[in-house]
């Protein structure tokens, strides 16, 4: 992407659409990307252009959030880590809660899948289990998801 200064609404719009052609962006993310290339006096114009893109449904925080969550869930991240990342990307809390609610039933299975892929069995000692818990916490899973994953691991061991 060129770093040429953006001097009018059409050049700002073209640059924004180029970013959006590659992937979804939140309003705040796209604003941060374009702001360094715009003169301070034209910053209000950036807001106008991005608002117009939102009105045309080319820029949508809801769609960005859905896409982001889908990718991060597939990568094995939990709801806490995803929620925090979306806050930093400027997505409204109401949108985050709505999108994450669609995945409520999957968090338990995802926590077990991530745990099983990394460890495959329960630790023999308490410090091993504590390490497994810390690992799942670092992935952003809530404690109830972690407990369920470890319980499922215990059941799997007792069945063998």
Tab-separated table of C-alpha atoms in Angstrom:
chain	number	residue	atom	x	y	z
A	1	UNK	CA	0.000	0.000	0.000
A	2	UNK	CA	1.343	3.409	-0.907
A	3	UNK	CA	1.985	5.935	1.802
A	4	UNK	CA	1.076	8.928	-0.329
A	5	UNK	CA	-0.853	11.620	1.491
A	6	UNK	CA	-4.599	11.591	1.063
A	7	UNK	CA	-5.819	15.056	0.103
A	8	UNK	CA	-9.516	14.760	-0.718
A	9	UNK	CA	-12.603	12.643	-0.060
A	10	UNK	CA	-12.224	10.506	-3.173
A	11	UNK	CA	-8.616	9.543	-2.394
A	12	UNK	CA	-9.597	8.738	1.203
A	13	UNK	CA	-12.477	6.587	-0.054
A	14	UNK	CA	-10.237	4.742	-2.542
A	15	UNK	CA	-7.646	4.026	0.149
A	16	UNK	CA	-10.338	2.801	2.557
A	17	UNK	CA	-11.869	0.517	-0.071
A	18	UNK	CA	-8.425	-0.904	-0.867
A	19	UNK	CA	-8.033	-1.872	2.779
A	20	UNK	CA	-11.549	-3.311	2.896
A	21	UNK	CA	-10.932	-5.335	-0.273
A	22	UNK	CA	-8.360	-7.411	1.610
A	23	UNK	CA	-10.298	-8.086	4.815
A	24	UNK	CA	-12.933	-6.685	7.152
A	25	UNK	CA	-11.952	-3.782	9.393
A	26	UNK	CA	-13.653	-2.139	12.326
A	27	UNK	CA	-14.359	1.585	12.050
A	28	UNK	CA	-11.670	2.362	14.615
A	29	UNK	CA	-9.075	0.114	12.949
A	30	UNK	CA	-9.606	1.688	9.543
A	31	UNK	CA	-9.558	5.171	11.077
A	32	UNK	CA	-6.192	4.382	12.711
A	33	UNK	CA	-4.822	3.045	9.422
A	34	UNK	CA	-5.799	6.093	7.390
A	35	UNK	CA	-5.206	8.853	9.955
A	36	UNK	CA	-1.392	9.076	9.516
A	37	UNK	CA	-1.829	9.700	5.784
A	38	UNK	CA	-4.219	12.618	6.224
A	39	UNK	CA	-3.483	16.229	7.078
A	40	UNK	CA	-4.840	17.253	10.487
A	41	UNK	CA	-7.221	19.732	8.877
A	42	UNK	CA	-8.850	16.932	6.853
A	43	UNK	CA	-9.535	14.585	9.794
A	44	UNK	CA	-13.236	15.557	9.911
A	45	UNK	CA	-13.416	14.501	6.260
A	46	UNK	CA	-12.102	11.057	7.239
A	47	UNK	CA	-15.032	10.666	9.636
A	48	UNK	CA	-17.452	11.694	6.893
A	49	UNK	CA	-15.998	9.191	4.408
A	50	UNK	CA	-15.975	6.319	6.917
A	51	UNK	CA	-19.543	7.136	7.968
A	52	UNK	CA	-20.579	7.048	4.307
A	53	UNK	CA	-18.923	3.639	3.935
A	54	UNK	CA	-20.884	2.457	6.976
A	55	UNK	CA	-24.109	3.794	5.472
A	56	UNK	CA	-23.371	1.830	2.288
A	57	UNK	CA	-22.648	-1.251	4.417
A	58	UNK	CA	-19.098	-1.476	3.089
A	59	UNK	CA	-17.712	-0.924	6.580
A	60	UNK	CA	-19.539	-2.826	9.311
A	61	UNK	CA	-18.350	-3.474	12.873
A	62	UNK	CA	-20.859	-6.338	13.244
A	63	UNK	CA	-19.517	-8.128	10.175
A	64	UNK	CA	-15.916	-7.487	11.248
A	65	UNK	CA	-16.657	-8.881	14.700
A	66	UNK	CA	-18.303	-12.027	13.293
A	67	UNK	CA	-15.375	-12.652	10.968
A	68	UNK	CA	-12.779	-12.023	13.675
A	69	UNK	CA	-14.503	-14.282	16.205
A	70	UNK	CA	-14.897	-17.091	13.665
A	71	UNK	CA	-11.164	-17.025	12.880
A	72	UNK	CA	-10.069	-16.834	16.517
A	73	UNK	CA	-12.412	-19.633	17.640
A	74	UNK	CA	-10.966	-21.841	14.910
A	75	UNK	CA	-7.484	-20.922	16.171
A	76	UNK	CA	-8.390	-22.161	19.661
A	77	UNK	CA	-8.816	-18.904	21.533
A	78	UNK	CA	-11.351	-18.436	24.305
A	79	UNK	CA	-14.007	-15.778	24.841
A	80	UNK	CA	-12.035	-13.611	27.271
A	81	UNK	CA	-9.061	-13.187	24.965
A	82	UNK	CA	-11.274	-12.560	21.941
A	83	UNK	CA	-13.395	-10.032	23.823
A	84	UNK	CA	-10.320	-8.117	24.986
A	85	UNK	CA	-8.862	-8.010	21.474
A	86	UNK	CA	-12.139	-6.717	20.051
A	87	UNK	CA	-12.249	-3.951	22.682
A	88	UNK	CA	-8.791	-2.867	21.520
A	89	UNK	CA	-10.033	-2.835	17.938
A	90	UNK	CA	-12.787	-0.395	18.880
A	91	UNK	CA	-15.809	-2.683	18.588
A	92	UNK	CA	-18.777	-1.778	20.799
A	93	UNK	CA	-19.405	-4.039	23.788
A	94	UNK	CA	-22.997	-4.709	22.709
A	95	UNK	CA	-21.795	-6.090	19.357
A	96	UNK	CA	-19.130	-8.227	21.043
A	97	UNK	CA	-21.616	-9.722	23.506
A	98	UNK	CA	-24.110	-10.487	20.738
A	99	UNK	CA	-21.544	-12.226	18.535
A	100	UNK	CA	-19.904	-14.177	21.373
A	101	UNK	CA	-23.332	-15.363	22.548
A	102	UNK	CA	-23.640	-17.351	19.313
A	103	UNK	CA	-20.658	-19.439	20.452
A	104	UNK	CA	-21.769	-20.080	24.067
A	105	UNK	CA	-22.239	-23.821	23.560
A	106	UNK	CA	-18.912	-24.243	21.746
A	107	UNK	CA	-16.562	-22.872	24.413
A	108	UNK	CA	-16.575	-26.105	26.427
A	109	UNK	CA	-15.749	-28.252	23.389
A	110	UNK	CA	-13.131	-25.776	22.210
A	111	UNK	CA	-11.438	-25.706	25.617
A	112	UNK	CA	-11.256	-29.506	25.610
A	113	UNK	CA	-10.020	-29.586	22.001
A	114	UNK	CA	-7.252	-27.077	22.764
A	115	UNK	CA	-6.310	-28.889	25.974
A	116	UNK	CA	-6.264	-32.297	24.262
A	117	UNK	CA	-4.188	-31.036	21.346
A	118	UNK	CA	-1.576	-29.560	23.695
A	119	UNK	CA	-1.495	-32.142	26.493
A	120	UNK	CA	-3.550	-35.211	25.589
A	121	UNK	CA	-3.696	-36.411	29.169
A	122	UNK	CA	-4.060	-35.069	32.679
A	123	UNK	CA	-0.943	-34.225	34.605
A	124	UNK	CA	-0.010	-36.717	37.300
A	125	UNK	CA	0.902	-34.038	39.806
A	126	UNK	CA	-0.891	-30.914	40.912
A	127	UNK	CA	1.760	-28.651	39.419
A	128	UNK	CA	1.217	-30.335	36.014
A	129	UNK	CA	-2.511	-29.704	36.269
A	130	UNK	CA	-1.854	-26.112	37.350
A	131	UNK	CA	0.311	-25.655	34.249
A	132	UNK	CA	-2.514	-26.995	32.085
A	133	UNK	CA	-4.976	-24.616	33.745
A	134	UNK	CA	-2.632	-21.648	33.190
A	135	UNK	CA	-2.256	-22.630	29.542
A	136	UNK	CA	-6.021	-22.615	28.999
A	137	UNK	CA	-6.340	-19.340	30.905
A	138	UNK	CA	-3.708	-17.794	28.647
A	139	UNK	CA	-5.838	-18.850	25.689
A	140	UNK	CA	-8.713	-16.827	27.147
A	141	UNK	CA	-11.033	-19.538	28.438
A	142	UNK	CA	-13.187	-18.909	31.488
A	143	UNK	CA	-12.580	-21.089	34.533
A	144	UNK	CA	-15.833	-23.021	34.090
A	145	UNK	CA	-14.735	-23.980	30.555
A	146	UNK	CA	-11.356	-25.072	31.899
A	147	UNK	CA	-12.923	-27.171	34.651
A	148	UNK	CA	-15.218	-28.847	32.122
A	149	UNK	CA	-12.281	-29.611	29.811
A	150	UNK	CA	-10.263	-31.165	32.629
A	151	UNK	CA	-13.296	-33.136	33.811
A	152	UNK	CA	-13.788	-34.448	30.288
A	153	UNK	CA	-10.104	-35.426	30.300
A	154	UNK	CA	-10.579	-37.299	33.598
A	155	UNK	CA	-13.558	-39.168	32.156
A	156	UNK	CA	-11.556	-40.093	29.108
A	157	UNK	CA	-8.744	-41.490	31.286
A	158	UNK	CA	-11.173	-43.491	33.448
A	159	UNK	CA	-12.793	-45.024	30.338
A	160	UNK	CA	-9.440	-46.310	29.077
